[in-house]
XYZ file of C-alpha atoms in Angstrom:
361
model
C -22.242 7.442 25.551
C -21.524 5.147 27.824
C -18.936 2.689 27.512
C -21.219 -0.177 26.963
C -22.255 1.655 24.399
C -19.607 2.235 22.431
C -17.571 -1.060 23.147
C -21.235 -2.150 21.134
C -20.231 -0.642 18.170
C -16.804 -1.241 18.097
C -16.581 -5.330 19.039
C -17.471 -6.504 15.890
C -15.140 -7.290 13.373
C -16.387 -6.264 10.358
C -14.129 -6.001 6.880
C -10.953 -7.204 9.203
C -12.900 -11.112 9.028
C -10.007 -11.709 6.415
C -6.959 -10.251 8.301
C -8.432 -12.512 11.255
C -8.100 -16.076 9.064
C -4.545 -15.014 6.987
C -3.691 -14.214 10.715
C -4.466 -18.103 12.515
C -3.868 -19.508 9.416
C -0.492 -18.081 9.298
C 0.989 -15.395 12.386
C 4.448 -15.456 10.920
C 3.906 -13.708 8.861
C 2.772 -11.013 10.371
C 5.867 -10.884 12.206
C 8.079 -8.589 10.922
C 6.670 -4.922 9.676
C 6.685 -4.637 5.175
C 6.262 -1.695 3.856
C 2.941 -3.012 1.311
C 0.346 -5.566 0.399
C 2.302 -7.321 -2.469
C 5.977 -7.478 0.162
C 3.133 -9.157 2.414
C 1.949 -10.968 0.013
C 5.260 -12.350 -0.672
C 6.533 -12.720 3.115
C 2.640 -15.331 3.686
C 3.173 -17.182 0.587
C 6.932 -18.258 1.191
C 6.250 -19.086 4.320
C 3.228 -20.465 4.487
C 4.043 -21.949 0.704
C 3.272 -20.636 -2.602
C -0.570 -21.349 -3.405
C -1.568 -22.786 0.067
C -4.132 -19.472 0.863
C -5.081 -17.273 -2.228
C -4.473 -13.967 -1.350
C -6.882 -11.036 -2.237
C -5.302 -8.337 -4.862
C -5.854 -5.410 -3.030
C -5.416 -5.489 0.232
C -8.558 -4.420 2.651
C -7.937 -1.322 4.127
C -5.680 1.900 2.664
C -2.172 0.997 2.774
C 0.394 3.613 1.316
C 4.304 4.592 2.751
C 2.648 8.429 2.845
C -0.946 9.265 4.165
C -2.331 12.942 2.946
C -4.202 15.139 5.456
C -6.064 15.516 1.509
C -6.924 11.477 2.119
C -8.310 11.114 5.576
C -10.206 15.062 6.181
C -12.945 15.572 4.212
C -13.001 19.156 2.025
C -16.455 20.515 4.409
C -14.818 23.218 6.972
C -15.826 20.975 10.205
C -12.645 18.544 8.141
C -9.807 19.355 10.834
C -10.309 16.453 12.616
C -11.314 12.435 12.503
C -11.448 8.266 14.727
C -10.333 5.548 12.518
C -10.474 2.227 14.539
C -7.055 0.936 14.004
C -8.473 -2.302 12.011
C -7.093 -5.835 14.121
C -5.385 -8.176 13.004
C -4.270 -6.039 9.827
C -0.254 -6.661 9.317
C 2.416 -4.123 10.279
C 2.898 -1.754 7.268
C 5.733 0.386 7.926
C 4.531 4.836 6.785
C 4.390 7.998 8.008
C 1.813 10.790 8.159
C 1.083 14.314 7.394
C -0.801 14.795 10.103
C -0.921 14.135 14.072
C -1.971 11.362 15.388
C -2.640 10.323 18.436
C -3.108 6.581 18.967
C -5.829 5.557 22.553
C -5.149 1.652 23.346
C -9.401 1.725 24.571
C -9.460 -1.781 24.820
C -7.172 -4.036 24.999
C -3.703 -3.439 23.800
C -1.820 -3.260 21.048
C 1.937 -2.737 19.924
C 4.071 0.249 18.299
C 6.840 0.234 15.705
C 9.331 2.473 15.071
C 12.647 2.643 14.610
C 13.100 -0.982 14.195
C 11.347 -1.896 17.740
C 8.333 -3.356 18.800
C 7.122 -1.173 22.001
C 4.126 -2.981 24.127
C 1.103 -0.262 24.680
C -1.921 -1.555 27.059
C -4.981 -0.363 27.702
C -5.477 3.507 28.545
C -1.376 4.326 27.086
C -1.685 6.812 24.474
C 1.156 7.364 22.172
C 1.682 11.482 20.130
C 2.790 11.068 17.296
C 4.557 14.000 15.160
C 4.515 14.031 10.932
C 6.891 12.303 9.165
C 7.484 9.703 11.565
C 7.194 6.548 9.351
C 5.989 4.033 12.397
C 2.847 1.195 11.845
C 0.249 -0.375 15.146
C -1.087 -4.243 15.026
C -2.912 -5.942 17.442
C -3.788 -9.320 17.094
C -6.873 -10.375 19.657
C -10.675 -9.947 18.791
C -11.194 -7.830 22.154
C -8.091 -5.223 21.365
C -9.606 -1.132 20.617
C -7.090 1.408 19.028
C -8.262 4.552 18.102
C -6.550 6.802 15.834
C -7.012 10.324 16.665
C -6.283 13.262 14.015
C -5.916 16.485 13.830
C -4.542 18.519 11.110
C -1.254 20.308 11.636
C -2.205 23.676 10.981
C -5.082 22.707 13.025
C -3.702 21.942 15.906
C -1.261 25.539 15.271
C -4.598 27.390 15.212
C -5.815 26.025 18.015
C -3.719 24.379 21.061
C -1.849 28.454 21.709
C -3.493 29.115 24.392
C -3.845 25.793 25.682
C 0.433 26.038 25.468
C 0.297 29.101 26.518
C -1.104 28.362 29.615
C 0.268 25.346 30.441
C 2.978 25.758 32.819
C 6.199 23.874 31.247
C 7.799 20.056 31.311
C 8.579 17.373 29.264
C 5.186 17.084 27.805
C 4.705 21.122 26.415
C 7.608 20.769 24.659
C 7.158 17.476 23.064
C 3.897 19.357 22.073
C 5.958 22.965 20.725
C 8.667 21.042 18.649
C 5.407 19.277 17.136
C 4.045 22.843 16.077
C 7.505 24.492 14.549
C 10.256 21.251 14.010
C 11.115 20.527 11.188
C 10.169 17.383 9.846
C 11.285 13.906 10.602
C 9.318 14.781 14.588
C 9.050 12.403 17.627
C 7.128 9.726 19.393
C 5.934 10.578 22.143
C 4.274 6.991 24.830
C 2.334 7.871 27.320
C 2.210 4.016 30.297
C -0.340 5.230 32.785
C -3.617 4.179 33.320
C -7.055 4.447 32.432
C -8.281 8.187 32.989
C -12.228 8.133 32.776
C -12.088 12.239 31.432
C -10.207 11.348 28.950
C -11.838 8.070 28.165
C -15.100 9.700 28.124
C -13.766 12.683 25.949
C -13.042 9.970 23.439
C -16.385 9.024 23.237
C -17.312 12.049 23.089
C -15.504 12.419 20.411
C -15.678 9.241 17.961
C -19.353 9.585 18.371
C -19.222 13.330 16.491
C -17.508 12.898 14.273
C -18.701 9.179 13.610
C -22.401 8.988 13.835
C -23.408 12.695 14.150
C -25.376 13.199 10.897
C -24.931 16.748 10.709
C -20.934 17.420 12.241
C -19.747 20.768 14.294
C -15.784 21.706 13.408
C -15.929 23.688 16.363
C -17.120 20.820 19.043
C -14.831 18.177 18.039
C -12.147 20.832 18.373
C -12.976 21.435 21.523
C -13.357 18.224 22.433
C -9.544 17.526 20.781
C -8.468 20.560 23.169
C -10.282 18.600 26.040
C -7.814 15.617 25.005
C -4.629 17.200 24.504
C -5.018 19.409 28.051
C -5.781 15.777 29.534
C -2.475 14.273 28.462
C -0.699 18.131 30.049
C -1.591 17.399 33.380
C -0.166 14.171 33.006
C 2.476 13.094 35.496
C 6.316 13.442 33.034
C 7.786 9.919 34.868
C 4.836 8.598 33.259
C 5.954 9.498 29.806
C 8.571 7.789 27.510
C 9.621 9.810 24.490
C 10.910 6.956 22.359
C 13.235 8.528 19.501
C 14.962 11.095 21.891
C 18.313 8.867 23.953
C 19.901 12.278 25.500
C 18.457 13.742 28.526
C 14.868 16.000 28.358
C 17.399 19.182 28.970
C 15.136 22.802 28.309
C 13.321 24.027 25.403
C 14.031 27.449 25.104
C 11.618 27.695 21.537
C 8.371 27.772 23.413
C 9.375 30.705 25.035
C 10.526 32.957 21.893
C 8.007 32.151 20.202
C 5.413 33.134 23.583
C 7.414 36.112 22.761
C 6.861 36.872 19.641
C 3.462 36.602 19.428
C 3.059 38.804 22.406
C 5.104 41.641 20.205
C 4.085 41.201 17.663
C 3.400 44.550 16.620
C 8.226 45.216 17.044
C 9.397 42.451 17.740
C 12.634 41.741 15.832
C 15.411 39.939 15.956
C 17.572 41.923 17.520
C 15.209 42.358 20.528
C 14.651 39.178 20.986
C 18.229 38.197 21.718
C 18.532 41.719 22.926
C 15.541 40.393 26.075
C 17.083 36.926 25.888
C 20.721 37.978 26.086
C 22.119 35.633 23.162
C 23.713 36.855 20.271
C 21.699 37.384 17.185
C 23.646 34.654 14.596
C 23.247 32.365 17.583
C 19.216 33.276 17.352
C 19.362 32.384 13.749
C 21.580 29.655 13.507
C 18.673 28.243 17.063
C 15.850 29.066 14.841
C 16.680 27.646 12.190
C 18.566 23.986 13.290
C 15.028 23.630 15.868
C 12.786 24.390 12.509
C 14.160 23.920 9.242
C 12.763 28.046 8.938
C 14.957 32.063 9.686
C 13.067 34.020 12.723
C 11.394 35.727 9.440
C 9.624 32.932 7.841
C 8.869 31.942 11.748
C 7.476 35.441 11.827
C 5.400 36.112 9.135
C 3.767 33.351 10.112
C 3.296 33.836 13.274
C 1.514 38.057 12.503
C -0.905 35.838 9.141
C -1.543 33.474 11.083
C -2.798 35.990 13.837
C -4.239 38.397 10.943
C -6.836 35.761 9.940
C -7.831 35.090 13.463
C -8.576 38.790 13.680
C -10.009 38.920 10.748
C -12.826 36.234 12.180
C -12.656 37.050 15.733
C -13.382 40.676 15.490
C -14.688 42.762 13.403
C -11.811 45.317 13.222
C -11.135 46.611 10.233
C -8.109 45.784 7.410
C -6.328 49.014 7.912
C -6.587 48.409 12.053
C -5.365 44.394 11.414
C -2.363 45.486 9.051
C -1.470 47.505 12.409
C -2.016 45.732 14.816
C -0.376 42.921 13.255
C 3.415 44.696 12.703
C 2.869 45.805 9.020
C 3.574 49.478 7.259
C 2.948 48.183 4.101
C -0.863 47.021 3.244
C 0.402 45.782 -0.314
C 2.681 43.399 1.086
C 0.464 42.424 4.255
C -2.377 41.292 1.077
C 0.083 39.727 -1.541
C 2.113 37.517 1.846
C -2.235 37.021 3.570
C -2.352 35.501 -0.417
C 0.740 33.650 -0.863
C -0.794 31.916 3.106
C -4.081 31.492 2.359
C -4.825 31.707 -1.630
C -7.775 34.343 -1.381
C -7.849 38.209 0.117
C -8.265 38.750 3.694
C -11.824 40.124 3.335
C -13.030 36.943 1.336
C -11.201 34.705 4.031
C -13.568 37.465 6.471
C -16.020 36.257 4.366
C -15.411 32.277 3.765
C -14.879 31.738 7.075
C -17.781 33.787 9.244
C -20.518 31.515 6.629
C -18.558 28.068 7.376
C -18.660 28.751 10.952
C -22.488 30.000 11.127
C -23.420 26.212 9.047
C -21.417 23.910 11.097
C -22.291 24.619 14.697
């Protein structure tokens, strides 16, 4: 899809007309973020005068303090990536997400609100929001086209290891690592960049696959999302702004620790990891808990389960081989942990995932 065709699809206001009419009648009511439709209506009536404008009893678009993955991703196996067009003139409703969001300004501009301040975003800018961050977006011009690219946190963790492993590090890569393993409360990264044609093409392709294709492919959508993240990773660090991090960027060793754990998954221990990086076991235990909210053992078990799931899907290895490759000596413990993580036995998981890949690719 070329840019001209894309703009023809997204230019009509449709359901956003209600918000537009309300905005031009009383723009001051939109100046301050709110947390509910009732709060917005109260502010609107207070500024305009009670009863002058009949406000809808319910908002034209969904409003909630927290949006879950179940609300934004369909149950089908391809429902791991999604695209939402930000509603123009929609009041700025503060909310948190359980998933990862990229805000991309395709045309025009918008305002991003976080921690009590408004940040202006213009065409070509992008903002990555980690789960658990209270924020909102507001755009107030007919020309504005702001896209929300959404991905499940678990999908990001499963699909983007390779992308992060192949990167040499830096501010952006460190942010992605934190987004994967940092404890809830997350951070936000803003890219004050000019339009990137390759990124823009990938965004249009993802929109077409996610919203226009009658038969969708989970593999294609994840590949497109990976391309978008890859383009972002190579952006210049001078254009990057940490919106919640005030201290100077410092080395972030968590990525090195996790990569070492993955490379030595069949034998790594807290003692061996500490020895390899010349730190004490006590320091390492405290570091993992502080940075991720999890213990070393919990992170290692999660890593082992993800590796087992990957081997079940991508190889013909039997269970005994997989158990050995990820460092388990007791199959019963492996089966118990795997079922706790995925809700089914390894063989059932392999069968279901392969059937799904056949249907949706």
